[in-house]
């Protein structure tokens, strides 16, 4: 149990750092989200192909097609997330991913005809409230009409669809078999879809150097390491509790943004007035608490 908690916290910490890198790269180096998918695709091909060396379990054609669909959903998820991160503070954007838990619960209830407990309903309401609060600037109406919030709704929904497909396939194959095929498909499909941007990437590198590409490649590699820690964590502990503990990522991210903004590092520059910081803390607490209730 202690190992599970520790690894889940470590995964959340690593992912919070990758979020900072995402914001820096999309703001300072690769402003077109499609450009990010070129190094991202390479990293996924390397990691997916590497796992194939150890896990070569055969997969039925129908299930492979499901994995292709899941990979496409993941690419949409990432693209809309990067678009949102480009136009909004990263500490406001990332916590909206908590809606993935809500979407999964609702979709599962519809498909499986489940009836929610009052605790689950309360948890869903709290997560939704926290997600709106974290994005709030002027009014709730402005949040609901904001482009960043809309993009994150799409991102969270596609992420939940991908998670449901992966969860279904785990009844037939080992986690690492699913990881290898899924990750490899993300890399291949991403490279095909965004290959036309390679000339633009070359031009960007010529003008701004390799820093953005190298930094993002390292960041995405660390993200895959965090995935490994999370998988090991759920092997020692309950999946639902581990997934809830990982949401500490939102708090870590908030702390990073405060530190980097105060240091005037040039990496992050967010609004950190006392009222805004209090608003974000309350929203994050609501989100984490709501996820614990749902799971």
CSV table of C-alpha atoms in Angstrom, one decimal:
chain,number,residue,atom,x,y,z
A,1,UNK,CA,0.0,0.0,0.0
A,2,UNK,CA,2.8,2.4,0.9
A,3,UNK,CA,4.6,1.7,-2.3
A,4,UNK,CA,1.4,2.2,-4.2
A,5,UNK,CA,0.8,5.6,-2.6
A,6,UNK,CA,4.4,6.7,-3.2
A,7,UNK,CA,4.4,5.8,-6.8
A,8,UNK,CA,1.0,7.4,-7.5
A,9,UNK,CA,2.3,10.6,-5.9
A,10,UNK,CA,5.5,10.4,-7.9
A,11,UNK,CA,3.5,9.9,-11.2
A,12,UNK,CA,1.4,13.0,-10.3
A,13,UNK,CA,4.6,15.0,-9.6
A,14,UNK,CA,6.2,14.0,-12.9
A,15,UNK,CA,3.0,14.8,-14.9
A,16,UNK,CA,2.8,18.3,-13.2
A,17,UNK,CA,6.4,19.0,-14.4
A,18,UNK,CA,5.5,17.9,-18.0
A,19,UNK,CA,2.5,20.2,-17.9
A,20,UNK,CA,4.9,23.1,-17.2
A,21,UNK,CA,7.1,22.0,-20.1
A,22,UNK,CA,4.0,21.8,-22.4
A,23,UNK,CA,3.0,25.4,-21.6
A,24,UNK,CA,6.6,26.6,-22.1
A,25,UNK,CA,7.1,24.8,-25.4
A,26,UNK,CA,3.7,25.8,-26.9
A,27,UNK,CA,4.1,29.4,-25.8
A,28,UNK,CA,7.8,30.0,-26.6
A,29,UNK,CA,8.9,27.5,-29.3
A,30,UNK,CA,6.2,25.4,-31.1
A,31,UNK,CA,3.1,27.6,-31.2
A,32,UNK,CA,1.4,25.3,-33.7
A,33,UNK,CA,0.1,22.3,-31.7
A,34,UNK,CA,0.6,20.1,-34.8
A,35,UNK,CA,4.4,20.7,-34.6
A,36,UNK,CA,4.5,19.2,-31.1
A,37,UNK,CA,3.0,15.9,-32.5
A,38,UNK,CA,6.1,15.3,-34.6
A,39,UNK,CA,8.5,14.8,-31.7
A,40,UNK,CA,5.6,13.3,-29.7
A,41,UNK,CA,5.0,10.7,-32.4
A,42,UNK,CA,8.7,9.7,-32.4
A,43,UNK,CA,8.8,9.2,-28.7
A,44,UNK,CA,5.6,7.1,-28.8
A,45,UNK,CA,7.0,4.9,-31.6
A,46,UNK,CA,10.2,4.4,-29.6
A,47,UNK,CA,8.4,3.5,-26.3
A,48,UNK,CA,5.7,1.4,-28.0
A,49,UNK,CA,8.3,-0.4,-30.1
A,50,UNK,CA,10.5,-0.9,-27.1
A,51,UNK,CA,7.8,-2.6,-25.1
A,52,UNK,CA,7.1,-4.9,-28.1
A,53,UNK,CA,10.5,-6.5,-27.5
A,54,UNK,CA,9.2,-7.9,-24.2
A,55,UNK,CA,5.5,-8.3,-24.9
A,56,UNK,CA,4.6,-9.9,-28.2
A,57,UNK,CA,1.1,-11.1,-27.4
A,58,UNK,CA,-1.0,-11.4,-30.5
A,59,UNK,CA,-4.1,-9.3,-30.7
A,60,UNK,CA,-7.3,-10.0,-32.7
A,61,UNK,CA,-8.0,-7.7,-35.7
A,62,UNK,CA,-11.2,-6.4,-34.2
A,63,UNK,CA,-9.4,-5.4,-31.1
A,64,UNK,CA,-6.6,-3.8,-33.1
A,65,UNK,CA,-9.2,-1.6,-34.8
A,66,UNK,CA,-10.4,-0.6,-31.4
A,67,UNK,CA,-6.9,0.3,-30.4
A,68,UNK,CA,-6.6,2.4,-33.6
A,69,UNK,CA,-9.8,4.2,-32.6
A,70,UNK,CA,-8.4,4.7,-29.1
A,71,UNK,CA,-5.2,6.2,-30.5
A,72,UNK,CA,-7.2,8.6,-32.7
A,73,UNK,CA,-9.2,9.7,-29.6
A,74,UNK,CA,-5.9,10.2,-27.7
A,75,UNK,CA,-4.5,12.4,-30.5
A,76,UNK,CA,-7.7,14.5,-30.6
A,77,UNK,CA,-7.4,14.8,-26.8
A,78,UNK,CA,-3.8,16.0,-26.9
A,79,UNK,CA,-4.3,18.4,-29.8
A,80,UNK,CA,-7.3,20.1,-28.1
A,81,UNK,CA,-5.4,20.2,-24.8
A,82,UNK,CA,-2.4,21.9,-26.5
A,83,UNK,CA,-4.7,24.5,-28.1
A,84,UNK,CA,-6.3,25.2,-24.8
A,85,UNK,CA,-2.8,25.5,-23.1
A,86,UNK,CA,-1.7,28.0,-25.7
A,87,UNK,CA,-4.5,30.5,-24.9
A,88,UNK,CA,-5.1,29.9,-21.2
A,89,UNK,CA,-3.1,29.5,-18.0
A,90,UNK,CA,-1.9,26.0,-17.6
A,91,UNK,CA,-2.9,25.8,-13.9
A,92,UNK,CA,-6.5,26.5,-15.1
A,93,UNK,CA,-6.5,24.2,-18.0
A,94,UNK,CA,-5.1,20.9,-16.6
A,95,UNK,CA,-7.5,20.5,-13.7
A,96,UNK,CA,-10.4,20.4,-16.2
A,97,UNK,CA,-9.1,17.0,-17.1
A,98,UNK,CA,-10.8,15.9,-14.0
A,99,UNK,CA,-14.0,15.8,-16.0
A,100,UNK,CA,-12.6,12.5,-17.5
A,101,UNK,CA,-13.7,10.8,-14.3
A,102,UNK,CA,-17.2,12.3,-14.7
A,103,UNK,CA,-17.5,11.3,-18.3
A,104,UNK,CA,-16.3,7.7,-17.6
A,105,UNK,CA,-18.8,7.4,-14.7
A,106,UNK,CA,-21.7,8.7,-16.8
A,107,UNK,CA,-20.9,6.6,-19.9
A,108,UNK,CA,-20.4,3.5,-17.9
A,109,UNK,CA,-23.7,4.1,-16.2
A,110,UNK,CA,-25.5,4.5,-19.5
A,111,UNK,CA,-23.8,1.4,-21.1
A,112,UNK,CA,-24.1,-0.8,-18.0
A,113,UNK,CA,-27.4,0.6,-16.9
A,114,UNK,CA,-25.9,1.4,-13.5
A,115,UNK,CA,-27.6,3.5,-10.8
A,116,UNK,CA,-25.4,6.0,-9.1
A,117,UNK,CA,-25.3,6.3,-5.3
A,118,UNK,CA,-25.9,9.7,-3.7
A,119,UNK,CA,-22.2,9.9,-3.0
A,120,UNK,CA,-21.3,9.5,-6.7
A,121,UNK,CA,-23.9,12.2,-7.7
A,122,UNK,CA,-22.4,14.5,-5.1
A,123,UNK,CA,-18.9,13.8,-6.3
A,124,UNK,CA,-19.8,14.5,-9.9
A,125,UNK,CA,-21.4,17.8,-8.9
A,126,UNK,CA,-18.3,18.8,-6.9
A,127,UNK,CA,-15.9,18.0,-9.8
A,128,UNK,CA,-18.0,20.0,-12.3
A,129,UNK,CA,-18.2,22.9,-9.9
A,130,UNK,CA,-14.5,22.8,-9.3
A,131,UNK,CA,-13.8,22.6,-13.0
A,132,UNK,CA,-15.9,25.7,-13.7
A,133,UNK,CA,-14.4,27.6,-10.7
A,134,UNK,CA,-10.8,27.0,-11.8
A,135,UNK,CA,-11.6,28.7,-15.1
A,136,UNK,CA,-13.7,31.5,-13.6
A,137,UNK,CA,-12.7,35.1,-14.3
A,138,UNK,CA,-15.7,37.2,-14.9
A,139,UNK,CA,-18.9,35.0,-14.8
A,140,UNK,CA,-20.0,31.4,-15.1
A,141,UNK,CA,-21.5,32.3,-18.5
A,142,UNK,CA,-18.1,33.5,-19.7
A,143,UNK,CA,-16.5,30.3,-18.6
A,144,UNK,CA,-19.1,28.1,-20.4
A,145,UNK,CA,-18.6,30.2,-23.6
A,146,UNK,CA,-14.8,30.4,-23.4
A,147,UNK,CA,-12.8,28.6,-26.1
A,148,UNK,CA,-10.3,27.1,-23.7
A,149,UNK,CA,-13.1,25.5,-21.6
A,150,UNK,CA,-14.8,24.1,-24.7
A,151,UNK,CA,-11.5,22.7,-26.0
A,152,UNK,CA,-10.9,21.0,-22.6
A,153,UNK,CA,-14.5,19.5,-22.6
A,154,UNK,CA,-13.6,17.9,-26.0
A,155,UNK,CA,-10.2,16.8,-24.6
A,156,UNK,CA,-11.7,15.3,-21.5
A,157,UNK,CA,-14.5,13.5,-23.4
A,158,UNK,CA,-12.1,11.9,-25.9
A,159,UNK,CA,-9.7,10.9,-23.1
A,160,UNK,CA,-12.6,9.2,-21.4
A,161,UNK,CA,-13.6,7.4,-24.6
A,162,UNK,CA,-10.0,6.2,-25.0
A,163,UNK,CA,-9.9,5.1,-21.3
A,164,UNK,CA,-13.1,3.0,-21.7
A,165,UNK,CA,-11.8,1.2,-24.8
A,166,UNK,CA,-8.5,0.5,-23.0
A,167,UNK,CA,-10.3,-0.8,-19.9
A,168,UNK,CA,-12.5,-3.1,-22.1
A,169,UNK,CA,-9.4,-4.5,-23.8
A,170,UNK,CA,-7.7,-5.2,-20.5
A,171,UNK,CA,-10.2,-8.0,-20.0
A,172,UNK,CA,-8.4,-9.8,-22.9
A,173,UNK,CA,-4.8,-8.8,-22.8
A,174,UNK,CA,-2.1,-7.7,-20.4
A,175,UNK,CA,-1.6,-4.0,-19.7
A,176,UNK,CA,1.8,-3.9,-21.4
A,177,UNK,CA,0.4,-5.5,-24.6
A,178,UNK,CA,-2.3,-2.8,-24.7
A,179,UNK,CA,0.3,-0.1,-23.9
A,180,UNK,CA,2.6,-1.2,-26.6
A,181,UNK,CA,0.0,-1.4,-29.4
A,182,UNK,CA,-1.8,1.8,-28.3
A,183,UNK,CA,1.4,3.8,-27.9
A,184,UNK,CA,2.8,2.6,-31.2
A,185,UNK,CA,-0.5,3.4,-33.0
A,186,UNK,CA,-0.4,7.0,-31.5
A,187,UNK,CA,3.1,7.5,-32.9
A,188,UNK,CA,2.3,6.1,-36.4
A,189,UNK,CA,-1.0,7.9,-36.8
A,190,UNK,CA,0.3,11.1,-35.4
A,191,UNK,CA,3.3,11.0,-37.8
A,192,UNK,CA,1.0,10.4,-40.7
A,193,UNK,CA,-1.5,13.1,-39.8
A,194,UNK,CA,1.1,15.8,-39.1
A,195,UNK,CA,3.8,14.8,-41.6
A,196,UNK,CA,2.9,17.7,-43.8
A,197,UNK,CA,4.1,20.0,-41.0
A,198,UNK,CA,7.7,18.7,-41.1
A,199,UNK,CA,8.9,21.5,-43.5
A,200,UNK,CA,7.4,24.0,-41.0
A,201,UNK,CA,9.1,22.3,-38.1
A,202,UNK,CA,12.4,22.5,-40.0
A,203,UNK,CA,11.8,26.2,-40.6
A,204,UNK,CA,10.9,26.7,-36.9
A,205,UNK,CA,14.1,24.9,-35.8
A,206,UNK,CA,16.1,27.0,-38.2
A,207,UNK,CA,14.7,30.2,-36.7
A,208,UNK,CA,14.4,29.2,-33.0
A,209,UNK,CA,16.8,26.3,-32.6
A,210,UNK,CA,16.3,22.8,-31.3
A,211,UNK,CA,15.5,23.8,-27.7
A,212,UNK,CA,11.7,23.3,-28.0
A,213,UNK,CA,11.9,20.0,-29.8
A,214,UNK,CA,14.5,18.6,-27.4
A,215,UNK,CA,12.7,19.8,-24.3
A,216,UNK,CA,9.4,18.4,-25.4
A,217,UNK,CA,10.9,15.1,-26.3
A,218,UNK,CA,12.5,14.8,-22.8
A,219,UNK,CA,9.2,15.9,-21.3
A,220,UNK,CA,7.1,13.3,-23.2
A,221,UNK,CA,9.7,10.6,-22.3
A,222,UNK,CA,9.3,11.5,-18.6
A,223,UNK,CA,5.5,11.3,-19.1
A,224,UNK,CA,5.9,7.7,-20.3
A,225,UNK,CA,8.0,7.0,-17.2
A,226,UNK,CA,5.2,8.4,-15.1
A,227,UNK,CA,2.8,6.0,-16.9
A,228,UNK,CA,5.1,3.1,-15.8
A,229,UNK,CA,5.1,4.3,-12.2
A,230,UNK,CA,1.3,4.5,-12.2
A,231,UNK,CA,1.0,1.0,-13.6
A,232,UNK,CA,3.3,-0.3,-10.9
A,233,UNK,CA,1.3,1.6,-8.3
A,234,UNK,CA,-2.0,0.0,-9.3
A,235,UNK,CA,-0.3,-3.4,-9.2
A,236,UNK,CA,0.3,-2.7,-5.4
A,237,UNK,CA,-2.9,-0.8,-4.7
A,238,UNK,CA,-6.5,-0.2,-5.7
A,239,UNK,CA,-6.9,1.3,-9.2
A,240,UNK,CA,-9.6,3.7,-8.0
A,241,UNK,CA,-7.6,5.0,-5.1
A,242,UNK,CA,-4.4,5.3,-7.1
A,243,UNK,CA,-6.2,7.3,-9.9
A,244,UNK,CA,-7.6,9.6,-7.2
A,245,UNK,CA,-4.2,10.1,-5.5
A,246,UNK,CA,-2.6,11.0,-8.9
A,247,UNK,CA,-4.9,14.1,-9.0
A,248,UNK,CA,-2.4,15.6,-6.6
A,249,UNK,CA,-0.8,16.6,-9.9
A,250,UNK,CA,-3.1,19.6,-10.0
A,251,UNK,CA,-1.8,20.9,-6.7
A,252,UNK,CA,1.8,20.3,-7.7
A,253,UNK,CA,1.2,22.2,-10.9
A,254,UNK,CA,-0.4,25.1,-9.0
A,255,UNK,CA,2.7,25.3,-6.8
A,256,UNK,CA,5.1,25.2,-9.8
A,257,UNK,CA,3.3,28.1,-11.4
A,258,UNK,CA,3.5,30.2,-8.3
A,259,UNK,CA,7.2,29.5,-7.8
A,260,UNK,CA,8.1,30.0,-11.5
A,261,UNK,CA,6.0,33.2,-11.8
A,262,UNK,CA,7.6,34.7,-8.6
A,263,UNK,CA,11.1,33.8,-9.8
A,264,UNK,CA,10.3,35.6,-13.1
A,265,UNK,CA,12.0,32.6,-14.8
A,266,UNK,CA,10.4,33.3,-18.2
A,267,UNK,CA,8.9,29.8,-18.2
A,268,UNK,CA,5.5,30.6,-16.7
A,269,UNK,CA,3.8,33.9,-16.1
A,270,UNK,CA,0.4,33.6,-14.4
A,271,UNK,CA,-1.8,35.8,-12.3
A,272,UNK,CA,-1.0,35.0,-8.7
A,273,UNK,CA,-2.9,37.6,-6.7
A,274,UNK,CA,-4.2,36.5,-3.3
A,275,UNK,CA,-7.8,36.1,-4.5
A,276,UNK,CA,-6.9,34.2,-7.7
A,277,UNK,CA,-4.7,31.9,-5.8
A,278,UNK,CA,-7.4,31.2,-3.2
A,279,UNK,CA,-9.9,30.6,-6.0
A,280,UNK,CA,-7.6,28.0,-7.6
A,281,UNK,CA,-6.8,26.3,-4.3
A,282,UNK,CA,-10.5,25.9,-3.5
A,283,UNK,CA,-11.3,24.7,-7.0
A,284,UNK,CA,-8.5,22.1,-6.8
A,285,UNK,CA,-9.6,20.9,-3.4
A,286,UNK,CA,-13.2,20.5,-4.8
A,287,UNK,CA,-11.9,18.6,-7.8
A,288,UNK,CA,-9.7,16.2,-5.8
A,289,UNK,CA,-12.4,15.7,-3.1
A,290,UNK,CA,-15.0,15.0,-5.8
A,291,UNK,CA,-12.9,12.4,-7.6
A,292,UNK,CA,-12.4,10.6,-4.2
A,293,UNK,CA,-16.2,10.5,-3.8
A,294,UNK,CA,-16.7,9.2,-7.4
A,295,UNK,CA,-14.0,6.5,-7.2
